[in-house]
mmCIF file of C-alpha atoms in Angstrom:
data_model
loop_
_atom_site.group_PDB
_atom_site.id
_atom_site.type_symbol
_atom_site.label_atom_id
_atom_site.label_comp_id
_atom_site.label_asym_id
_atom_site.label_seq_id
_atom_site.Cartn_x
_atom_site.Cartn_y
_atom_site.Cartn_z
ATOM 1 C CA UNK C 1 -49.696 -53.080 36.773
ATOM 2 C CA UNK C 2 -51.683 -51.604 39.661
ATOM 3 C CA UNK C 3 -55.134 -50.141 38.963
ATOM 4 C CA UNK C 4 -55.026 -46.388 38.351
ATOM 5 C CA UNK C 5 -51.278 -46.330 37.785
ATOM 6 C CA UNK C 6 -50.004 -45.435 34.332
ATOM 7 C CA UNK C 7 -46.526 -46.665 33.545
ATOM 8 C CA UNK C 8 -44.331 -44.964 30.983
ATOM 9 C CA UNK C 9 -41.977 -47.053 28.896
ATOM 10 C CA UNK C 10 -38.317 -46.325 29.567
ATOM 11 C CA UNK C 11 -36.347 -44.551 26.803
ATOM 12 C CA UNK C 12 -34.344 -47.704 26.277
ATOM 13 C CA UNK C 13 -37.512 -49.754 25.648
ATOM 14 C CA UNK C 14 -38.771 -47.395 22.957
ATOM 15 C CA UNK C 15 -35.370 -46.816 21.283
ATOM 16 C CA UNK C 16 -35.440 -48.063 17.668
ATOM 17 C CA UNK C 17 -33.293 -50.977 16.759
ATOM 18 C CA UNK C 18 -29.713 -49.872 16.126
ATOM 19 C CA UNK C 19 -28.677 -49.645 12.547
ATOM 20 C CA UNK C 20 -25.252 -50.031 11.080
ATOM 21 C CA UNK C 21 -23.727 -46.560 10.430
ATOM 22 C CA UNK C 22 -23.716 -45.552 6.805
ATOM 23 C CA UNK C 23 -20.451 -45.574 4.882
ATOM 24 C CA UNK C 24 -20.403 -41.756 4.800
ATOM 25 C CA UNK C 25 -20.893 -41.537 8.577
ATOM 26 C CA UNK C 26 -18.162 -44.093 9.205
ATOM 27 C CA UNK C 27 -15.856 -42.176 6.851
ATOM 28 C CA UNK C 28 -16.486 -38.942 8.765
ATOM 29 C CA UNK C 29 -15.837 -40.692 12.080
ATOM 30 C CA UNK C 30 -12.591 -42.092 10.725
ATOM 31 C CA UNK C 31 -11.571 -38.624 9.518
ATOM 32 C CA UNK C 32 -12.250 -37.084 12.921
ATOM 33 C CA UNK C 33 -10.246 -39.768 14.707
ATOM 34 C CA UNK C 34 -7.369 -39.361 12.252
ATOM 35 C CA UNK C 35 -7.397 -35.572 12.691
ATOM 36 C CA UNK C 36 -7.307 -35.946 16.478
ATOM 37 C CA UNK C 37 -4.316 -38.305 16.241
ATOM 38 C CA UNK C 38 -2.459 -35.923 13.915
ATOM 39 C CA UNK C 39 -3.231 -32.926 16.109
ATOM 40 C CA UNK C 40 -2.043 -34.815 19.171
ATOM 41 C CA UNK C 41 1.273 -35.654 17.499
ATOM 42 C CA UNK C 42 1.755 -32.232 15.925
ATOM 43 C CA UNK C 43 5.012 -30.540 16.825
ATOM 44 C CA UNK C 44 5.025 -27.551 19.137
ATOM 45 C CA UNK C 45 7.286 -24.868 17.668
ATOM 46 C CA UNK C 46 6.979 -22.292 20.454
ATOM 47 C CA UNK C 47 5.387 -21.564 23.803
ATOM 48 C CA UNK C 48 4.314 -18.115 24.976
ATOM 49 C CA UNK C 49 3.777 -18.224 28.730
ATOM 50 C CA UNK C 50 1.410 -21.232 28.989
ATOM 51 C CA UNK C 51 0.171 -21.093 25.363
ATOM 52 C CA UNK C 52 1.522 -23.574 22.806
ATOM 53 C CA UNK C 53 2.069 -22.606 19.157
ATOM 54 C CA UNK C 54 1.967 -25.522 16.733
ATOM 55 C CA UNK C 55 3.085 -25.804 13.144
ATOM 56 C CA UNK C 56 -0.423 -25.575 11.686
ATOM 57 C CA UNK C 57 -0.624 -22.021 13.092
ATOM 58 C CA UNK C 58 2.459 -21.128 11.032
ATOM 59 C CA UNK C 59 0.970 -22.731 7.944
ATOM 60 C CA UNK C 60 -2.196 -20.627 8.299
ATOM 61 C CA UNK C 61 -0.145 -17.429 8.614
ATOM 62 C CA UNK C 62 1.918 -18.424 5.588
ATOM 63 C CA UNK C 63 -1.232 -19.122 3.553
ATOM 64 C CA UNK C 64 -2.633 -15.649 4.271
ATOM 65 C CA UNK C 65 0.700 -13.996 3.470
ATOM 66 C CA UNK C 66 0.857 -15.757 0.118
ATOM 67 C CA UNK C 67 -2.699 -14.757 -0.687
ATOM 68 C CA UNK C 68 -2.109 -11.135 0.333
ATOM 69 C CA UNK C 69 1.198 -10.814 -1.515
ATOM 70 C CA UNK C 70 0.432 -10.193 -5.167
ATOM 71 C CA UNK C 71 4.068 -10.784 -6.130
ATOM 72 C CA UNK C 72 4.045 -14.377 -4.895
ATOM 73 C CA UNK C 73 2.477 -17.443 -6.391
ATOM 74 C CA UNK C 74 -0.564 -18.661 -4.484
ATOM 75 C CA UNK C 75 0.729 -22.179 -5.147
ATOM 76 C CA UNK C 76 3.904 -21.709 -3.083
ATOM 77 C CA UNK C 77 4.171 -24.329 -0.373
ATOM 78 C CA UNK C 78 5.110 -24.077 3.278
ATOM 79 C CA UNK C 79 7.150 -27.268 2.978
ATOM 80 C CA UNK C 80 9.448 -25.561 0.432
ATOM 81 C CA UNK C 81 10.493 -22.806 2.843
ATOM 82 C CA UNK C 82 14.076 -22.801 4.074
ATOM 83 C CA UNK C 83 14.863 -23.124 7.776
ATOM 84 C CA UNK C 84 15.613 -19.383 7.962
ATOM 85 C CA UNK C 85 12.298 -18.537 6.298
ATOM 86 C CA UNK C 86 10.419 -20.732 8.775
ATOM 87 C CA UNK C 87 12.213 -19.052 11.671
ATOM 88 C CA UNK C 88 11.188 -15.640 10.325
ATOM 89 C CA UNK C 89 7.607 -16.873 9.945
ATOM 90 C CA UNK C 90 7.659 -18.152 13.520
ATOM 91 C CA UNK C 91 8.921 -14.774 14.727
ATOM 92 C CA UNK C 92 5.978 -13.113 12.974
ATOM 93 C CA UNK C 93 3.569 -15.622 14.537
ATOM 94 C CA UNK C 94 4.868 -14.812 18.016
ATOM 95 C CA UNK C 95 4.609 -11.077 17.324
ATOM 96 C CA UNK C 96 1.030 -11.445 16.059
ATOM 97 C CA UNK C 97 -0.017 -13.365 19.152
ATOM 98 C CA UNK C 98 1.596 -10.860 21.529
ATOM 99 C CA UNK C 99 0.051 -7.942 19.656
ATOM 100 C CA UNK C 100 -3.473 -9.352 19.912
ATOM 101 C CA UNK C 101 -3.104 -10.236 23.586
ATOM 102 C CA UNK C 102 -1.736 -6.834 24.599
ATOM 103 C CA UNK C 103 -4.212 -4.856 22.506
ATOM 104 C CA UNK C 104 -7.102 -6.770 24.105
ATOM 105 C CA UNK C 105 -5.621 -6.195 27.530
ATOM 106 C CA UNK C 106 -5.271 -2.436 26.959
ATOM 107 C CA UNK C 107 -8.505 -2.089 25.003
ATOM 108 C CA UNK C 108 -6.627 -0.817 21.956
ATOM 109 C CA UNK C 109 -8.805 -1.823 19.020
ATOM 110 C CA UNK C 110 -9.722 -0.136 15.721
ATOM 111 C CA UNK C 111 -13.147 1.426 15.371
ATOM 112 C CA UNK C 112 -15.433 0.713 12.427
ATOM 113 C CA UNK C 113 -14.857 4.209 10.897
ATOM 114 C CA UNK C 114 -11.087 3.632 11.116
ATOM 115 C CA UNK C 115 -11.365 0.288 9.345
ATOM 116 C CA UNK C 116 -13.714 1.699 6.693
ATOM 117 C CA UNK C 117 -11.307 4.571 6.008
ATOM 118 C CA UNK C 118 -8.325 2.229 5.724
ATOM 119 C CA UNK C 119 -10.318 -0.073 3.426
ATOM 120 C CA UNK C 120 -11.246 2.840 1.157
ATOM 121 C CA UNK C 121 -7.568 3.843 0.882
ATOM 122 C CA UNK C 122 -6.631 0.249 0.151
ATOM 123 C CA UNK C 123 -9.217 -0.087 -2.625
ATOM 124 C CA UNK C 124 -8.052 3.215 -4.139
ATOM 125 C CA UNK C 125 -4.670 1.614 -4.842
ATOM 126 C CA UNK C 126 -6.393 -0.328 -7.604
ATOM 127 C CA UNK C 127 -7.393 1.450 -10.810
ATOM 128 C CA UNK C 128 -11.008 0.385 -10.429
ATOM 129 C CA UNK C 129 -13.330 -1.566 -8.155
ATOM 130 C CA UNK C 130 -13.488 -4.288 -10.794
ATOM 131 C CA UNK C 131 -9.712 -4.788 -10.581
ATOM 132 C CA UNK C 132 -9.947 -4.868 -6.809
ATOM 133 C CA UNK C 133 -12.620 -7.593 -6.939
ATOM 134 C CA UNK C 134 -10.602 -9.465 -9.541
ATOM 135 C CA UNK C 135 -7.580 -9.338 -7.214
ATOM 136 C CA UNK C 136 -9.621 -10.849 -4.379
ATOM 137 C CA UNK C 137 -10.867 -13.621 -6.642
ATOM 138 C CA UNK C 138 -7.407 -14.438 -8.011
ATOM 139 C CA UNK C 139 -5.816 -14.513 -4.570
ATOM 140 C CA UNK C 140 -8.805 -16.404 -3.073
ATOM 141 C CA UNK C 141 -9.248 -13.659 -0.495
ATOM 142 C CA UNK C 142 -12.358 -12.533 1.303
ATOM 143 C CA UNK C 143 -13.220 -9.013 2.382
ATOM 144 C CA UNK C 144 -12.719 -10.098 5.996
ATOM 145 C CA UNK C 145 -9.133 -11.120 5.214
ATOM 146 C CA UNK C 146 -8.385 -7.597 4.025
ATOM 147 C CA UNK C 147 -10.118 -6.034 7.019
ATOM 148 C CA UNK C 148 -8.186 -8.262 9.419
ATOM 149 C CA UNK C 149 -4.866 -7.171 7.925
ATOM 150 C CA UNK C 150 -5.871 -3.499 7.949
ATOM 151 C CA UNK C 151 -7.059 -3.830 11.552
ATOM 152 C CA UNK C 152 -3.691 -5.259 12.536
ATOM 153 C CA UNK C 153 -1.883 -2.289 10.960
ATOM 154 C CA UNK C 154 -4.160 0.143 12.814
ATOM 155 C CA UNK C 155 -3.522 -1.670 16.101
ATOM 156 C CA UNK C 156 0.250 -1.524 15.533
ATOM 157 C CA UNK C 157 0.100 2.254 15.034
ATOM 158 C CA UNK C 158 -1.977 2.700 18.191
ATOM 159 C CA UNK C 159 0.244 0.404 20.221
ATOM 160 C CA UNK C 160 3.353 2.309 19.128
ATOM 161 C CA UNK C 161 1.762 5.539 20.343
ATOM 162 C CA UNK C 162 0.855 3.837 23.629
ATOM 163 C CA UNK C 163 3.999 1.839 24.414
ATOM 164 C CA UNK C 164 6.985 3.277 22.513
ATOM 165 C CA UNK C 165 8.406 6.340 24.299
ATOM 166 C CA UNK C 166 9.213 9.361 22.109
ATOM 167 C CA UNK C 167 7.890 7.692 18.979
ATOM 168 C CA UNK C 168 7.208 11.040 17.254
ATOM 169 C CA UNK C 169 10.809 12.212 17.627
ATOM 170 C CA UNK C 170 12.014 8.873 16.273
ATOM 171 C CA UNK C 171 10.166 9.541 12.994
ATOM 172 C CA UNK C 172 11.818 12.920 12.441
ATOM 173 C CA UNK C 173 14.921 13.412 10.331
ATOM 174 C CA UNK C 174 16.893 16.329 8.914
ATOM 175 C CA UNK C 175 18.554 16.945 5.554
ATOM 176 C CA UNK C 176 21.891 15.476 6.647
ATOM 177 C CA UNK C 177 20.292 12.229 7.848
ATOM 178 C CA UNK C 178 18.393 11.972 4.590
ATOM 179 C CA UNK C 179 21.535 12.526 2.500
ATOM 180 C CA UNK C 180 23.481 9.988 4.568
ATOM 181 C CA UNK C 181 20.696 7.464 3.947
ATOM 182 C CA UNK C 182 20.861 8.216 0.214
ATOM 183 C CA UNK C 183 24.643 7.786 0.208
ATOM 184 C CA UNK C 184 24.440 4.366 1.875
ATOM 185 C CA UNK C 185 21.619 3.152 -0.392
ATOM 186 C CA UNK C 186 22.550 5.008 -3.580
ATOM 187 C CA UNK C 187 22.136 1.868 -5.715
ATOM 188 C CA UNK C 188 18.398 1.824 -4.939
ATOM 189 C CA UNK C 189 17.795 5.150 -6.660
ATOM 190 C CA UNK C 190 18.144 6.029 -10.342
ATOM 191 C CA UNK C 191 19.005 9.705 -10.060
ATOM 192 C CA UNK C 192 20.678 12.426 -8.014
ATOM 193 C CA UNK C 193 19.783 13.281 -4.442
ATOM 194 C CA UNK C 194 17.749 16.323 -5.481
ATOM 195 C CA UNK C 195 16.129 14.534 -8.382
ATOM 196 C CA UNK C 196 15.033 11.573 -6.262
ATOM 197 C CA UNK C 197 14.432 13.399 -2.996
ATOM 198 C CA UNK C 198 10.749 12.504 -2.701
ATOM 199 C CA UNK C 199 11.414 8.808 -3.250
ATOM 200 C CA UNK C 200 14.338 8.918 -0.796
ATOM 201 C CA UNK C 201 12.148 10.522 1.879
ATOM 202 C CA UNK C 202 9.488 7.834 1.416
ATOM 203 C CA UNK C 203 12.049 5.036 1.678
ATOM 204 C CA UNK C 204 13.745 6.561 4.732
ATOM 205 C CA UNK C 205 10.408 7.128 6.450
ATOM 206 C CA UNK C 206 9.443 3.507 5.747
ATOM 207 C CA UNK C 207 12.683 2.338 7.355
ATOM 208 C CA UNK C 208 12.056 4.441 10.447
ATOM 209 C CA UNK C 209 8.547 3.029 10.809
ATOM 210 C CA UNK C 210 9.940 -0.501 10.500
ATOM 211 C CA UNK C 211 12.378 0.308 13.312
ATOM 212 C CA UNK C 212 9.454 1.468 15.477
ATOM 213 C CA UNK C 213 7.613 -1.777 14.733
ATOM 214 C CA UNK C 214 10.668 -3.732 15.831
ATOM 215 C CA UNK C 215 10.930 -1.691 19.043
ATOM 216 C CA UNK C 216 7.239 -2.294 19.791
ATOM 217 C CA UNK C 217 7.579 -6.066 19.468
ATOM 218 C CA UNK C 218 10.729 -6.048 21.607
ATOM 219 C CA UNK C 219 8.702 -4.319 24.333
ATOM 220 C CA UNK C 220 5.904 -6.895 23.997
ATOM 221 C CA UNK C 221 8.351 -9.804 24.104
ATOM 222 C CA UNK C 222 9.830 -8.571 27.372
ATOM 223 C CA UNK C 223 6.370 -8.886 28.944
ATOM 224 C CA UNK C 224 6.116 -12.647 28.268
ATOM 225 C CA UNK C 225 8.130 -15.799 28.690
ATOM 226 C CA UNK C 226 8.823 -17.119 25.202
ATOM 227 C CA UNK C 227 10.426 -20.432 24.315
ATOM 228 C CA UNK C 228 11.260 -21.198 20.680
ATOM 229 C CA UNK C 229 11.655 -24.881 19.777
ATOM 230 C CA UNK C 230 13.843 -24.581 16.688
ATOM 231 C CA UNK C 231 14.454 -28.325 16.383
ATOM 232 C CA UNK C 232 10.745 -28.778 15.580
ATOM 233 C CA UNK C 233 10.922 -26.492 12.542
ATOM 234 C CA UNK C 234 11.723 -29.328 10.212
ATOM 235 C CA UNK C 235 10.198 -29.867 6.788
ATOM 236 C CA UNK C 236 6.433 -30.322 6.839
ATOM 237 C CA UNK C 237 4.342 -32.711 4.779
ATOM 238 C CA UNK C 238 1.448 -30.286 4.830
ATOM 239 C CA UNK C 239 1.009 -28.086 1.787
ATOM 240 C CA UNK C 240 -1.278 -25.310 0.606
#
């Protein structure tokens, strides 16, 4: 070493002696490698433009649906779904993706007051706040899960107003249309047309809204190139 020159040890020279990774660390590394291999091999069930939809995306949607649906058992498994049920789930997954992409593109998003109002109406369906909280606990739901679902419904309504031509006229109906609907679906109602008129109107209005939803998603699907890989919708070993 030259006089007046201070040398600094290199990082390598001051690095502590390497130690053998702990069992827990090695286990985590193994888990990460295994996950990467599984993800790499995972089947692609659809492509939307250049975006790939894999089966785990369907499983996540199914899990939320089961948790949100109070009539279903939270222990139901994706692997037990029939082929037709998986195809319907895949159709919903494609619709959800298209809805989010188009709403972001158009800047159609729910405001905080809109979400708060929808949440208040949702909670009012329960007899008390305690029952509402109990429902969340039983279904293993978080407040954000509820808000996400309510936000999606708000976006759908806004997108219908934006993209579906003449949507208001498509919700209207007269007495004859209502009676024809009652005649076709008479077995759904327990009384006469006049006696069940309110319930018939609610059911008919619900059907019309569902038709608007379908029209909206048909419009969105025409904007993208969608490829469904039905042969990859086989039984899955993953479960809830």
